[in-house]
Coordinates of C-alpha atoms in Angstrom, one line a residue:
Chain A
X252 CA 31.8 -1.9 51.0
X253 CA 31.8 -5.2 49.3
X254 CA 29.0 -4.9 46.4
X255 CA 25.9 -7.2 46.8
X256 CA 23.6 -9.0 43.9
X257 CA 21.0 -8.0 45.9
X258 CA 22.4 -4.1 45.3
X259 CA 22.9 -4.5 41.8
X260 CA 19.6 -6.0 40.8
X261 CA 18.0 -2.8 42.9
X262 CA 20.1 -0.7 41.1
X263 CA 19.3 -2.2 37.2
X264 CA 15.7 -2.0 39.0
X265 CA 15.5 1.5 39.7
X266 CA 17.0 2.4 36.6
X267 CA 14.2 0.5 34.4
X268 CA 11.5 1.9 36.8
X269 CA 12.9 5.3 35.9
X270 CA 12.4 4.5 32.3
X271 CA 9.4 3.1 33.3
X272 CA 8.3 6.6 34.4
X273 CA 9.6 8.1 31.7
X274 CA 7.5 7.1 29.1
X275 CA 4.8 8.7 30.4
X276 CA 6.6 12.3 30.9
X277 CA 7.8 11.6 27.3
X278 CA 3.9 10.9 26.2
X279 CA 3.3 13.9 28.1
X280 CA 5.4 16.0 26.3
X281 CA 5.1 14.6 23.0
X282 CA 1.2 15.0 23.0
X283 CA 1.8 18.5 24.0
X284 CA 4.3 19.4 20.8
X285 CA 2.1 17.6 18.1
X286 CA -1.2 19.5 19.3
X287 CA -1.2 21.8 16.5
X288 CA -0.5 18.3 13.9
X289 CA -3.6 17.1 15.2
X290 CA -5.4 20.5 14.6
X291 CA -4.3 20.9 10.9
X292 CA -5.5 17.2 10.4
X293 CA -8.8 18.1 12.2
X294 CA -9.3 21.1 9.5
X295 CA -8.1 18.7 6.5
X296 CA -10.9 16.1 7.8
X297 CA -13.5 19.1 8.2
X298 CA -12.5 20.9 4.4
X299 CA -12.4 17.6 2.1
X300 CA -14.8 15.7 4.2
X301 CA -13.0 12.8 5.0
X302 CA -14.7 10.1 6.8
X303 CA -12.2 7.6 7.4
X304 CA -8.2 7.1 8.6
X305 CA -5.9 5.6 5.8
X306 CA -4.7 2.6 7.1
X307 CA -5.1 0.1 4.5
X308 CA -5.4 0.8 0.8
X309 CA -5.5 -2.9 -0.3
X310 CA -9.7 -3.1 -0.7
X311 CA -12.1 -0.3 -0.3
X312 CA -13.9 -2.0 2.6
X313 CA -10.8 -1.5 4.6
X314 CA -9.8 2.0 3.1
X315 CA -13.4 3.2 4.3
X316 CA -14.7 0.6 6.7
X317 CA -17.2 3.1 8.1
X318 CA -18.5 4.1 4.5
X319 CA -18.7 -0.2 3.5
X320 CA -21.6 -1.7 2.3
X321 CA -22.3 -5.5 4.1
X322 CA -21.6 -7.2 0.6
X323 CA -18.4 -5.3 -0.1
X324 CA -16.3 -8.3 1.6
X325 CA -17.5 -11.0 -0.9
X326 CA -17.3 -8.3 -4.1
X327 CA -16.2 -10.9 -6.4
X328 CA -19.1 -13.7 -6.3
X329 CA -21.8 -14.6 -3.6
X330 CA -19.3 -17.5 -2.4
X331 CA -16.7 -15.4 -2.9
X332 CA -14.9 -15.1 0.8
X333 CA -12.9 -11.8 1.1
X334 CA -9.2 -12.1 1.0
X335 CA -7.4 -9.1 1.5
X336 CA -5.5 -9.5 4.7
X337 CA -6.1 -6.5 6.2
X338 CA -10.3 -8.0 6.2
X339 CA -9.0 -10.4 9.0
X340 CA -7.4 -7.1 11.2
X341 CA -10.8 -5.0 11.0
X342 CA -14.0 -5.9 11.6
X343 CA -17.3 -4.4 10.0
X344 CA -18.9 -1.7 11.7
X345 CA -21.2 -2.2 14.2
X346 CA -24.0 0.2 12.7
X347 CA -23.3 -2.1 9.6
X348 CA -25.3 -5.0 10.9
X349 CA -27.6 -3.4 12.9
X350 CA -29.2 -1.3 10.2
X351 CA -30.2 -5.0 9.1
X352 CA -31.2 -6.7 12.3
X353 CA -33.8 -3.6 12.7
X354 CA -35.6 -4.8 9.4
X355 CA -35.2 -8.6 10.4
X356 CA -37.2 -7.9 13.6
X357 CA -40.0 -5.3 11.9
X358 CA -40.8 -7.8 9.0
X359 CA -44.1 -8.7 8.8
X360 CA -43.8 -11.6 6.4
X361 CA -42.1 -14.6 7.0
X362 CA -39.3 -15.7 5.4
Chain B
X113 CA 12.5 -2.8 60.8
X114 CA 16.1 -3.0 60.0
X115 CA 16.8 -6.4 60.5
X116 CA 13.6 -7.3 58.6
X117 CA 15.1 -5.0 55.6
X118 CA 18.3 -7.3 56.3
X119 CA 16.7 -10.5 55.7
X120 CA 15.0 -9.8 52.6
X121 CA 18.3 -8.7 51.6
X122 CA 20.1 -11.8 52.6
X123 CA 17.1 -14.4 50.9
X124 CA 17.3 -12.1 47.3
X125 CA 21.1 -12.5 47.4
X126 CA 20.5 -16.1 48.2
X127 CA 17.8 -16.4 45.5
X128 CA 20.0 -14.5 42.5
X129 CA 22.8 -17.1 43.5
X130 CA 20.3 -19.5 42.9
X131 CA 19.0 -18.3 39.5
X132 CA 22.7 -17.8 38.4
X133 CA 22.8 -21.3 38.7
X134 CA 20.3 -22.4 36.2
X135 CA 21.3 -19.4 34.3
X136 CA 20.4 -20.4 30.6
X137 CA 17.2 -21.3 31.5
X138 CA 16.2 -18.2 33.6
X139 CA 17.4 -15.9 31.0
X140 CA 15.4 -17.8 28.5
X141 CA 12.5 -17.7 30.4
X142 CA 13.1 -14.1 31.2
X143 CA 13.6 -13.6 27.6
X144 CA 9.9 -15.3 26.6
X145 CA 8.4 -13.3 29.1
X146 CA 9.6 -10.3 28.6
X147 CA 8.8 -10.9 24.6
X148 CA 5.2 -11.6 25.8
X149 CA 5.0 -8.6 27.6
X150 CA 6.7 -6.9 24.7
X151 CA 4.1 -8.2 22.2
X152 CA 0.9 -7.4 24.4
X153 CA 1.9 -3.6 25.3
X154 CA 2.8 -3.2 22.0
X155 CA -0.7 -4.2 20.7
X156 CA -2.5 -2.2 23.6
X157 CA -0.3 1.2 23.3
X158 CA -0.7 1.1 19.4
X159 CA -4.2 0.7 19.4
X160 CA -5.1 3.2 22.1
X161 CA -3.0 5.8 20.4
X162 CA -4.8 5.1 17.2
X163 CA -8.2 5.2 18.7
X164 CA -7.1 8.5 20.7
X165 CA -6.1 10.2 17.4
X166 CA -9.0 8.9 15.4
X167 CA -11.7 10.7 18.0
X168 CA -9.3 13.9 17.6
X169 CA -8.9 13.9 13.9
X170 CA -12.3 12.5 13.1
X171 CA -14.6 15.1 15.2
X172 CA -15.4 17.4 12.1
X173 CA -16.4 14.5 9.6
X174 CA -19.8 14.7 8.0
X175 CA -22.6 14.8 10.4
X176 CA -24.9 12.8 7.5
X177 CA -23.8 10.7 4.8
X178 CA -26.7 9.3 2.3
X179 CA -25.8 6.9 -0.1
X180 CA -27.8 5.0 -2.4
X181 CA -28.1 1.6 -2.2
X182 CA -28.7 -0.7 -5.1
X183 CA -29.0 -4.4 -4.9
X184 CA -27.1 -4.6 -1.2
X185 CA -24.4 -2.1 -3.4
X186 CA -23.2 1.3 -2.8
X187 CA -24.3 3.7 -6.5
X188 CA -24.1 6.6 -7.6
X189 CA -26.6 9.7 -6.3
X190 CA -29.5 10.4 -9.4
X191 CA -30.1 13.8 -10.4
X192 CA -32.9 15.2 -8.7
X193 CA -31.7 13.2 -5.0
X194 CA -30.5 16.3 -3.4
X195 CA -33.8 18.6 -3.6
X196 CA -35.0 15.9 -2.2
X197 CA -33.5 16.3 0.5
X198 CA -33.9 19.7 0.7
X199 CA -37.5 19.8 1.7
X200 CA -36.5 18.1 4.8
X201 CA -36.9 20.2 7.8
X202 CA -33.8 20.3 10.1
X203 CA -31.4 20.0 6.8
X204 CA -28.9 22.9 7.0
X205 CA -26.3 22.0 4.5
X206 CA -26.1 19.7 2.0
X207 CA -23.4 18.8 -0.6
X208 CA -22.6 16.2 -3.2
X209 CA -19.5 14.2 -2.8
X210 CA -17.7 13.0 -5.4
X211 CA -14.9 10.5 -5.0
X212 CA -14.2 7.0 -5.8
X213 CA -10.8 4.5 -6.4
X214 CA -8.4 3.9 -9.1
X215 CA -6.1 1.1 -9.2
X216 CA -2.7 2.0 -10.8
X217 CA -1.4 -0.6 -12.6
X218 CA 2.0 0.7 -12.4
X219 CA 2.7 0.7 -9.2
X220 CA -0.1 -1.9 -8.4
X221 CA -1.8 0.8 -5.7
X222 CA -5.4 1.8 -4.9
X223 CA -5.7 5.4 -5.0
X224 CA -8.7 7.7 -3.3
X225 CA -9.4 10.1 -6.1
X226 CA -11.6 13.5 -4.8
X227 CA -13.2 16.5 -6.0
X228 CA -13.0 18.8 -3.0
X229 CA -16.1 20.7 -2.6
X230 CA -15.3 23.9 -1.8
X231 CA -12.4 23.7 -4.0
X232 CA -9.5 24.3 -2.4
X233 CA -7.5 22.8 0.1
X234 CA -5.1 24.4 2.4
X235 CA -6.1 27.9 0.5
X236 CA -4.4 25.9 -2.6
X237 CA -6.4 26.5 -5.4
X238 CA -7.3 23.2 -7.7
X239 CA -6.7 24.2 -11.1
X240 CA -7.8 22.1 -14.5
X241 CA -5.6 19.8 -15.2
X242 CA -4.0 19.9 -11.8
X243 CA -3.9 17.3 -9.0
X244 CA -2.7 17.3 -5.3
X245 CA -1.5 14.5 -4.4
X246 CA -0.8 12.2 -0.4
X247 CA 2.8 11.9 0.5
X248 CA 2.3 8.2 0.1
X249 CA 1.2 8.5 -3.8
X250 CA 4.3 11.0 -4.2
X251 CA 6.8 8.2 -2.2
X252 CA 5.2 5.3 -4.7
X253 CA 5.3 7.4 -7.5
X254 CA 8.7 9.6 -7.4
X255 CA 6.5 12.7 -7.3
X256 CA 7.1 16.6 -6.3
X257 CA 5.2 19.6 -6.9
X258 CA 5.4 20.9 -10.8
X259 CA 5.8 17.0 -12.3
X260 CA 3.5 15.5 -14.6
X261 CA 2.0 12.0 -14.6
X262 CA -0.7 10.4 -16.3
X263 CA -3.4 8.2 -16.2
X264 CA -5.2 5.9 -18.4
X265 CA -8.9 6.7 -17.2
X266 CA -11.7 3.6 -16.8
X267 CA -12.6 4.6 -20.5
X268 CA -9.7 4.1 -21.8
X269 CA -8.2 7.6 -22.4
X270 CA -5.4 9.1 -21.3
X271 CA -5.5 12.2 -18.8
X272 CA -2.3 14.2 -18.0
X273 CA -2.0 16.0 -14.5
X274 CA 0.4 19.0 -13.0
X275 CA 1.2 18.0 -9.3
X276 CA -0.2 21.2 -7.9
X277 CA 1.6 20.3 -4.3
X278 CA 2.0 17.2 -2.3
X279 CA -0.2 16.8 1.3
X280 CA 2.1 17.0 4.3
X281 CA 4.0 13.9 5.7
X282 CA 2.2 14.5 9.0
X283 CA -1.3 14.3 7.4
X284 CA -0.5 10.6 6.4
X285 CA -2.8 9.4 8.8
X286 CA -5.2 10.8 6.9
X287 CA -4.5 11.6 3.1
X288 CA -1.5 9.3 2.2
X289 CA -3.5 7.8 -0.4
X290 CA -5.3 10.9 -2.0
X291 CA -5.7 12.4 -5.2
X292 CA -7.3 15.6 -5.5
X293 CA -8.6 17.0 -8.5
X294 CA -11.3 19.8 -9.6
X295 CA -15.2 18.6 -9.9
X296 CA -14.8 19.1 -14.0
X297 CA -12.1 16.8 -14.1
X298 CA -12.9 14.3 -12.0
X299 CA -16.2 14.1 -14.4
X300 CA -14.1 13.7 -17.4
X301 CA -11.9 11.0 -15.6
X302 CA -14.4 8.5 -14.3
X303 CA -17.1 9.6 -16.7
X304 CA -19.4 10.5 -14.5
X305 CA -22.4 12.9 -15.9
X306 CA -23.3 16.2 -14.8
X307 CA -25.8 16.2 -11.5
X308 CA -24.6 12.4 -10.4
X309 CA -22.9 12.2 -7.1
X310 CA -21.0 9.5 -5.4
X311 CA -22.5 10.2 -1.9
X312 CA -23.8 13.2 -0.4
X313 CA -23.0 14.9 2.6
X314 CA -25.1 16.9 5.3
X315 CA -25.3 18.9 8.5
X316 CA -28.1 19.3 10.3
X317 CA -29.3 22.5 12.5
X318 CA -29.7 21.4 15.5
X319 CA -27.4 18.4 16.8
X320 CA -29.7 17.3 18.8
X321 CA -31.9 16.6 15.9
X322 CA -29.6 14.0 13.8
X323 CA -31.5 11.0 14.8
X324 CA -35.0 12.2 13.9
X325 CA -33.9 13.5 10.7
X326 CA -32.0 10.4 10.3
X327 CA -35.6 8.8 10.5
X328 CA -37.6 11.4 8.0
X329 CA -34.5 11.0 5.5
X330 CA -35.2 7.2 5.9
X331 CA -38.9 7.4 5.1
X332 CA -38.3 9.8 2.6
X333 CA -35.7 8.1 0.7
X334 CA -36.1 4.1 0.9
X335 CA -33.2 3.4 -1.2
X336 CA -30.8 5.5 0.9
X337 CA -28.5 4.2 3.6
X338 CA -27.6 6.8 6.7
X339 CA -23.8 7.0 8.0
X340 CA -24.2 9.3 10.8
X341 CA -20.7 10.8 12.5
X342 CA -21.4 9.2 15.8
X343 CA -21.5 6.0 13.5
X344 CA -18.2 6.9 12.0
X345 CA -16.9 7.8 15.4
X346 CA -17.8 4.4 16.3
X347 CA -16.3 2.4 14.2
X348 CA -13.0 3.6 15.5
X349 CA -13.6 3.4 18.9
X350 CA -14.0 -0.3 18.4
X351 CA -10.7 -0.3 15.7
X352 CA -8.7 -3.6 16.8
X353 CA -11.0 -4.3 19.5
X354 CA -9.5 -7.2 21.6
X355 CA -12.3 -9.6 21.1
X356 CA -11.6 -9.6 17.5
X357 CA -9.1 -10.4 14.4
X358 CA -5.6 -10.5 14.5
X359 CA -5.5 -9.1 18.3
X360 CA -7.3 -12.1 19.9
X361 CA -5.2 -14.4 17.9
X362 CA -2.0 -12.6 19.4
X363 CA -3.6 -12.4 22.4
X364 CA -4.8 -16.3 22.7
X365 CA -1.4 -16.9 21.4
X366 CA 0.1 -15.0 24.5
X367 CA -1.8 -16.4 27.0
X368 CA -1.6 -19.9 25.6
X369 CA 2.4 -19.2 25.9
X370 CA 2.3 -18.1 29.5
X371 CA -0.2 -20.9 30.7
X372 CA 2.5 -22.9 29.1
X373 CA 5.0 -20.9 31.3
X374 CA 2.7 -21.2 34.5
X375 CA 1.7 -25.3 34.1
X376 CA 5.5 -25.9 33.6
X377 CA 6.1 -24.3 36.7
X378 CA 3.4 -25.5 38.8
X379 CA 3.6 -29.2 37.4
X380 CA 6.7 -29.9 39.6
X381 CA 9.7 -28.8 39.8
X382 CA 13.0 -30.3 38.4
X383 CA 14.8 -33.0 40.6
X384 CA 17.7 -30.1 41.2
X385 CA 15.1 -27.7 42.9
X386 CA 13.2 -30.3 45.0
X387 CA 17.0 -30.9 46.3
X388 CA 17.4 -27.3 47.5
X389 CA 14.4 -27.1 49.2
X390 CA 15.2 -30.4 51.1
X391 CA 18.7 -29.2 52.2
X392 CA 17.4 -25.9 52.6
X393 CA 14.7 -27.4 55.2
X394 CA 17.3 -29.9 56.4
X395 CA 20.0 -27.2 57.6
X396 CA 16.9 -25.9 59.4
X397 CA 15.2 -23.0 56.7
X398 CA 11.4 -22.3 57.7
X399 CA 8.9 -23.3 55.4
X400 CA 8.3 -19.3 55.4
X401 CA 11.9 -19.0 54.7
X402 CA 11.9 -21.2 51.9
X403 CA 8.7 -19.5 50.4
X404 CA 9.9 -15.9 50.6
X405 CA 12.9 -17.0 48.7
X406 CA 10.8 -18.0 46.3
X407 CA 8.1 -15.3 45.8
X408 CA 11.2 -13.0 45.1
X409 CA 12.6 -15.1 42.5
X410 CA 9.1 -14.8 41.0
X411 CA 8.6 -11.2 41.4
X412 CA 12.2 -10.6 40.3
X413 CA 12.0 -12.4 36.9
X414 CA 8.4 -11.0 36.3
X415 CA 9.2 -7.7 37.3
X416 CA 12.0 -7.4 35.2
X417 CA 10.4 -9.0 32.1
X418 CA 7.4 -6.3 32.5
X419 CA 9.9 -3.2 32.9
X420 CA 11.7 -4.3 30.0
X421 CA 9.0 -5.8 27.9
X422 CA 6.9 -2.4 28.5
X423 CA 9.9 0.1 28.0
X424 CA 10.6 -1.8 24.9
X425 CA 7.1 -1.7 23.2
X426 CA 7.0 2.1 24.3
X427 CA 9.9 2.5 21.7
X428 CA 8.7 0.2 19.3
X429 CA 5.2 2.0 18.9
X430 CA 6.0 6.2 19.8
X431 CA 9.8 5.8 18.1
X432 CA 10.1 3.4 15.4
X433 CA 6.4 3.7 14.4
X434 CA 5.4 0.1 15.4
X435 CA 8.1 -1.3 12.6
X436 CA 7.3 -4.9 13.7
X437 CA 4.0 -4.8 12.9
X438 CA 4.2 -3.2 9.1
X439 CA 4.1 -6.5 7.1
X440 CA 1.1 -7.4 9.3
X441 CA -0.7 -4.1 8.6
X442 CA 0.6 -3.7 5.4
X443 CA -1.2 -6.9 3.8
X444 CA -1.3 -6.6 -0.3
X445 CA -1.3 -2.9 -0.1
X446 CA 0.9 -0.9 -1.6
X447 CA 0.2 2.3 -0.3
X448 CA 1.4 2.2 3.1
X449 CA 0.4 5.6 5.5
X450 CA 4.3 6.1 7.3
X451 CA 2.9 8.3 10.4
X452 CA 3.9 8.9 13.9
X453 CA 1.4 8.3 16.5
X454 CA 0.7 10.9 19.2
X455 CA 2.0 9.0 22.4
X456 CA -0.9 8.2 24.7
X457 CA -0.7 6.1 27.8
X458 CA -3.7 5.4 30.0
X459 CA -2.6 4.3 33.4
X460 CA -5.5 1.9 34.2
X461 CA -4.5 -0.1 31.1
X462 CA -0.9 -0.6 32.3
X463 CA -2.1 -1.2 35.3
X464 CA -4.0 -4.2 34.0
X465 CA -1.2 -5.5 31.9
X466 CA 0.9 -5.2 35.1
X467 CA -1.9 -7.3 37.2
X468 CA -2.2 -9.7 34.3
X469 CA 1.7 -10.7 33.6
X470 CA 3.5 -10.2 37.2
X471 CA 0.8 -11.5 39.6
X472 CA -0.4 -14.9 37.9
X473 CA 3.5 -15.8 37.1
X474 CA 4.6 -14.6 41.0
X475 CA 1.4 -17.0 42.3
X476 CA 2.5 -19.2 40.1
X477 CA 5.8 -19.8 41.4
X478 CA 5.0 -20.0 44.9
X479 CA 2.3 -22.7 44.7
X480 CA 4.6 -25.8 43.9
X481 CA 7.3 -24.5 46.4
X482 CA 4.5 -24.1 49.0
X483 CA 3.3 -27.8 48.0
X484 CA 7.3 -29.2 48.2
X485 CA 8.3 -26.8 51.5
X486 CA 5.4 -28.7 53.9
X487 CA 7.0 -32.1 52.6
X488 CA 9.2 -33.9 54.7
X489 CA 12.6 -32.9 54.1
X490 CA 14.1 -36.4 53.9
X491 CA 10.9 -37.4 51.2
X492 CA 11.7 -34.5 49.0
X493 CA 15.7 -34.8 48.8
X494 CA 14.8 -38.4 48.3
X495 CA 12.7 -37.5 45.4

């Protein structure tokens, strides 16, 4: 039988979809063998008391964004805008701000 | 049923012949696509793997941090803080933390230095004079267990260390940047007197209770600032949230791109194209005809581009440990955590990218045809 385009582009379909599928019995599997990774991290986190993942080392704001203090960003001088790179991936925690937007609505004198 | 399977067969062969024709610029266009695609999985498998293995790894940090603010600024604990503390109801367990940075001019890296508080770590023993050191500090360093290396402290003097052992690769995540070091000499090192802390951490009774306590510790201690480990927890969950950072720009930048791909489309089609419709519909093709042909050209190329595009970020992220993205993540730092994320794919996100990149570009390739196949024939070879 003479081969078709149409047969061919199935076929390099079905062969992507298969690797399409896959990935997620390879996620499947994966996640399974590095259970115990993930455990001896969990009791390295609970002994030394970490609180935060190493992703940046560049400025302590982004080594420990969840330990950061609001001014850390602009260490250097009041005007002084932050310029590690890594400040422009992460963004300050959420409980960061809000710890100060519950004094700025229970002041009782005006600004 | 058959001959309906027939037809479809007959109108893809028709419509590969068709892209073969224009083949540089289909394969280009496939290529951009499937780049896009590339690009966005890429950015949504990496950062729900990393959120997945933060909630894992992160579950047993401190429930309670306290730190002391000065002047908007984090300081150091005063003697005397802690039994403060310790008249609080509800406070089980409370320890001072002591850890801080140091920037090694040698290497130009930020280091975490720690005194762990029971310590030991990993039933290792931390010894005077001895450090344990991340695998990244070993890498920048040329470090193994049983070499020496010293450094000149804040005050100016020079401290030797014994690498006790190094942390394991896989703990990178974590520890790639960590030195740790007994409570005495971390003192010595940074200077820091007898009864100071950097922070202090706490657990609290009854779980349910955090958030009252939270309050009284408030009250008690004006100057102190609360991280709680739902807080912490937090944080992460929202770690390279779409809406901010570098991920919106890629994003707006990838939608900006395929708007680009969909206007160029549905702003006419080239003079060649018009001409196949009108000879298509002049040697009697159905408007439906012509517009099947046409909605499998689009699902072809946008299939294709989001089977490869996906397949391809899969590897990039679980295999090559997101290489691409390294001198993006990496910034000024020389540290750099080399770790392998857990593979986690949720389905209802691929299912969205799959909505969002095949069914706007397949819509958007049938519209113009449908506007050019209800033309008269004669009009649109005409041009």
């Amino acid at each position: 039988m003479q081969s078709r385009k149409s047969h061919r582009v199935f076929a390099f379909l079905a062969i992507c979809l298969t690797l399409f599928l896959l990935t997620f019995a390879d996620a499947a599997i994966q996640s399974a063998g590095s259970a115990e990774t993930l455990a001896a991290n969990e009791r390295l986190v609970v002994q030394l008391g970490l609180t935060d993942l190493c992703l940046f080392t560049e400025a302590r704001y982004t080594r420990h964004p969840s330990q950061a203090d609001l001014h850390s960003a602009f260490q250097d001088h009041p005007l002084g805008l932050e310029h590690f790179p890594s400040g422009s991936l992460l963004s300050p925690p959420n409980n960061l701000a809000a710890s100060y937007e519950n004094l700025d609505s229970k002041t009782k004198s005006a600004d | 049923m058959k001959i309906w399977i027939a037809k479809q067969k007959a109108l893809i062969d028709f419509t590969l012949s068709s892209l073969a024709r224009r083949k540089l610029k289909n394969l280009g266009l496939l290529l951009v696509y499937t780049l896009i695609v590339f690009l966005l999985a890429s950015v949504m498998l990496f950062t729900h793997a990393l959120r997945h293995e933060a909630a894992q790894v992160l579950k047993g940090t401190p429930e309670v941090i306290v730190q002391r603010m000065v002047a908007g600024r984090h300081d150091l604990i005063p003697p005397g803080y802690i039994e403060k503390l310790g008249r609080i109801r509800g406070v089980q367990h409370i320890e001072g933390r002591l850890w801080g940075y140091f920037y090694d001019p040698l290497v130009k890296a930020n280091y975490t230095f720690m005194s762990p508080t029971a310590g030991n770590i990993n039933e290792i023993q931390i010894a005077a004079r001895e450090i344990v050191i991340g695998a990244a500090v070993a890498r920048a360093r040329g470090l193994a267990a049983g070499n020496l290396i010293s450094f000149r402290s804040y005050t100016g003097k020079l401290f030797v260390f014994t690498v006790a052992s190094v942390l394991p690769h896989d703990a990178e995540l974590v520890s790639a940047d960590l030195i740790l070091l007994s409570e005495a000499d971390y003192r010595a090192f940074f200077d820091i007197p007898v009864g100071f802390y950097t922070d202090i951490a706490l657990s609290v009774a009854n779980p349910q209770e955090v958030r009252n306590i939270a309050g009284k510790l408030a009250e008690t201690l004006p100057d102190a600032r609360l991280i709680l480990r739902e807080e912490v927890l937090r944080t992460y969950e929202s770690i390279f949230n779409w809406r901010e950072g570098i991920v919106l720009v890629l994003l707006s930048g990838s939608i900006l791109a395929f708007a680009i791909f969909a206007w160029e489309k549905a702003s006419g089609l080239s003079a060649e194209e018009k001409r196949e419709i009108g000879i298509l519909k002049a040697i009697g093709w159905e408007t439906g005809d012509v517009l099947k042909m046409k909605f499998w050209e689009g699902a072809l190329v946008s299939l294709t581009a989001f089977l490869l595009g996906y397949i391809a970020a899969y590897l990039h992220v679980f295999h090559f440990s997101t290489a691409l993205f390294e001198p993006v993540l990496k910034g000024w730092s020389v540290l750099y955590p080399r770790f392998e994320l857990v593979p986690v794919v949720d389905g209802f996100q691929v299912a969205t990218l799959f909505f969002f990149t095949v069914f706007p570009y397949t819509v958007a390739t049938i519209v113009p045809i449908w506007r050019a196949a209800i033309t008269d024939p004669d009009a649109v070879m005409r041009g």
